[in-house]
């Protein structure tokens, strides 16, 4: 972890991942500016920062909105390294985007090397329930299998938009306090992991 | 007169000499006076002419500056388009690549140009950056420029840096105080991730680059520079992947060559098959003229080269010819081809139109002129106008979003944009009645969207009446201006806002009634403690239109209660807001009722029976409200809204007295 800011509120770094066109940017912009953007323009990598009040405490959220398109797959590792929590987004109207979450999950776990990284599975576009292609039980099943929460959102109607960001920030925060409490223990843990890795290589 | 005044323009003009001559010429004081007045009037003329000139020049300057900024944004877009085209061509070249020799030579020529640029850049790096020792041979130069590195925590500038970006190396230098460069470090662009920082506590034009040794926030000078860096970093990142694919294609080139040669032979054989039939046919039939036979290929080439005008004229020429004479043997085939090409051309033009989406509206309007004109000529005006309006929609909406984020005046911007679109539209489709109705429908849709946004962002529940009135005024003025170009949207606009405004007025009425008389009044004259306080109060009231100086007693007293004075101030400002809203008939009654209700509420306040008060003083306050405040408010209302306020006038008559003794007696028993 890089050095923490010495002054100012705590900073939580959130990364939006998921296939192209599932609504990562729409969710981000809805959360940031309370508006729904209809025009689609593929993102490369945009970052946003905002001060919010999380359970009575002022914190900063840093959102990195990444590219879903396959051409950017190779750079993703570099981005993922800086994230403290992930919103893995898919569209409930697009089964392919749901299948792709598996890959994103694997890539994140590989890069962060941490099974319990704060992570939320997000099914977006729930206002289009009549066009649903991914059954709810399947989504919940996958979330359960990974041991992460599953939330359905709509960037259009703003349903659950704040919830996903705040839930994730809460997880990040509790992870951080846990970390600082048992720094020595985790350090050991990390050492172990590193050793394991060395052996593998 | 100008004859005599030419004297002044001469270079060797001297005042004393001129006066001397004048005195000699003139006889008597009266003539001198005359001359004086002449000179004076000339002076006035000159000064006004000078002012006019300065003004004209100034306007011209503003116009030119505007033009330049438009052109600038257009240039930026053009360069962007060119870049896209270049990438596209590059991809195409990689695809077909080595199999064709003539293309190959082109490629090498371009590569040569790239190489020389790279060589120049390498040379400057060697000269400018003394600490750098690595080899730069065979590298492709991509971009260079100065940036400011910011602190990751408080975003303050740390240092100025200078970047040289090559295909596989990024050289980072520090800019020292003497503006010389000092080599800091170097990175592999494939290990760098670039993030576009869109929102960071007001830091503008910043990017974040994640390097193997931590992330850095860098600020660029302009938006254009920022976008260029993002793009170039991407190119650098993809450069190696591209090279890999190049190698693969190179290894496959043999295969491709083989395939190509087989295709060639095929095409030759097919040609051979074709020619005999043609010849046999030509024996008995007419031939199409040569230009017509090759027209389809020619048109295709013209479209590809984006010479749309030429392509269209050739199509028209061919069509005309075919209409006159279609007796030759392959006329049907040629006609079919031409027809297909025509649809292709219109598709290309429509695509060309829709490409301008999400760009600056002014630039869009400018650059759509050409395709619009051509599509009009082709009889595709309706399709064209639909696409054009769609493009404008996105242009206007994104401009609105931008303005909202930056807290700018959205209404004026919206109507200006609307007016610009409308004028541009009329220029292109004036003769097409069907299209003009499209414009009207479109305007209504945009207006509806705009109104919904306005309601959502500015006219929310609990908005202050004053702010609402200001906002509505801000909408009306530019909306009315559209009448100048023959677009009357005011009625529609009012209709869209009416429901919301009625609700807001009603809500304000309830809220204001709750606050009237909430504070316990001691029914004592109002002491302002100091003279200056009194003075500023009187001034404030005068600005609102009420002269209170007659109520002053002593140095610092006003012979009314504090609550009366405060109510006067409040009531007049509410009257102002209401008057603005009441400019439209439909809202008038609501605002009048609001005013009436709060006035009556204040008027009906009774002193608390628990305290002893001077009843004369109480009635004095009441009569002040009726006799002084009310007429002022009525007048103010009429002046601002241009409509008579009947409800308040009625209240005035009712409360006033003598002609109608009944209400007065009721009122008196109330007080006593």
Coordinates of N, CA and C in Angstrom, one line a residue, chain B residues 119 152 154 188-189 220 258 273-274 460 487 531-532 566 580 639 672:
Chain B
X119 N 14.2 11.1 -36.0 CA 15.6 11.4 -36.0 C 15.8 12.8 -35.3
X152 N 0.0 14.1 -4.8 CA -1.2 13.2 -4.8 C -2.2 13.5 -3.7
X154 N -2.6 16.9 -1.8 CA -3.3 18.2 -1.8 C -3.3 18.8 -3.2
X188 N 9.0 2.1 -19.3 CA 8.5 1.3 -20.5 C 7.0 1.6 -20.6
X189 N 6.6 2.2 -21.7 CA 5.1 2.6 -21.9 C 4.2 1.4 -21.7
X220 N -1.8 19.0 -17.6 CA -1.4 19.5 -18.9 C -1.9 21.0 -19.0
X258 N 0.7 -16.0 -52.4 CA 0.3 -17.2 -53.2 C -1.2 -17.0 -53.5
X273 N -13.2 -14.7 -70.0 CA -14.5 -15.3 -70.2 C -15.5 -14.2 -70.7
X274 N -15.3 -13.0 -70.0 CA -16.3 -11.9 -70.3 C -16.1 -11.3 -71.7
X460 N -37.3 22.9 -8.1 CA -37.6 21.8 -7.2 C -38.5 22.3 -6.1
X487 N -40.0 32.1 -34.6 CA -40.2 30.9 -33.8 C -40.8 31.3 -32.5
X531 N -28.1 56.0 14.1 CA -28.6 56.8 13.0 C -28.3 56.1 11.6
X532 N -27.1 55.5 11.6 CA -26.7 54.9 10.3 C -27.6 53.7 10.0
X566 N -40.6 44.9 9.1 CA -40.1 43.7 8.4 C -41.1 43.1 7.4
X580 N -43.3 39.2 -11.4 CA -42.6 38.6 -12.5 C -43.3 37.3 -13.0
X639 N -46.6 47.7 -12.5 CA -45.5 48.1 -13.3 C -44.6 47.0 -13.8
X672 N -60.9 46.9 19.1 CA -61.3 47.3 20.4 C -61.7 46.0 21.2

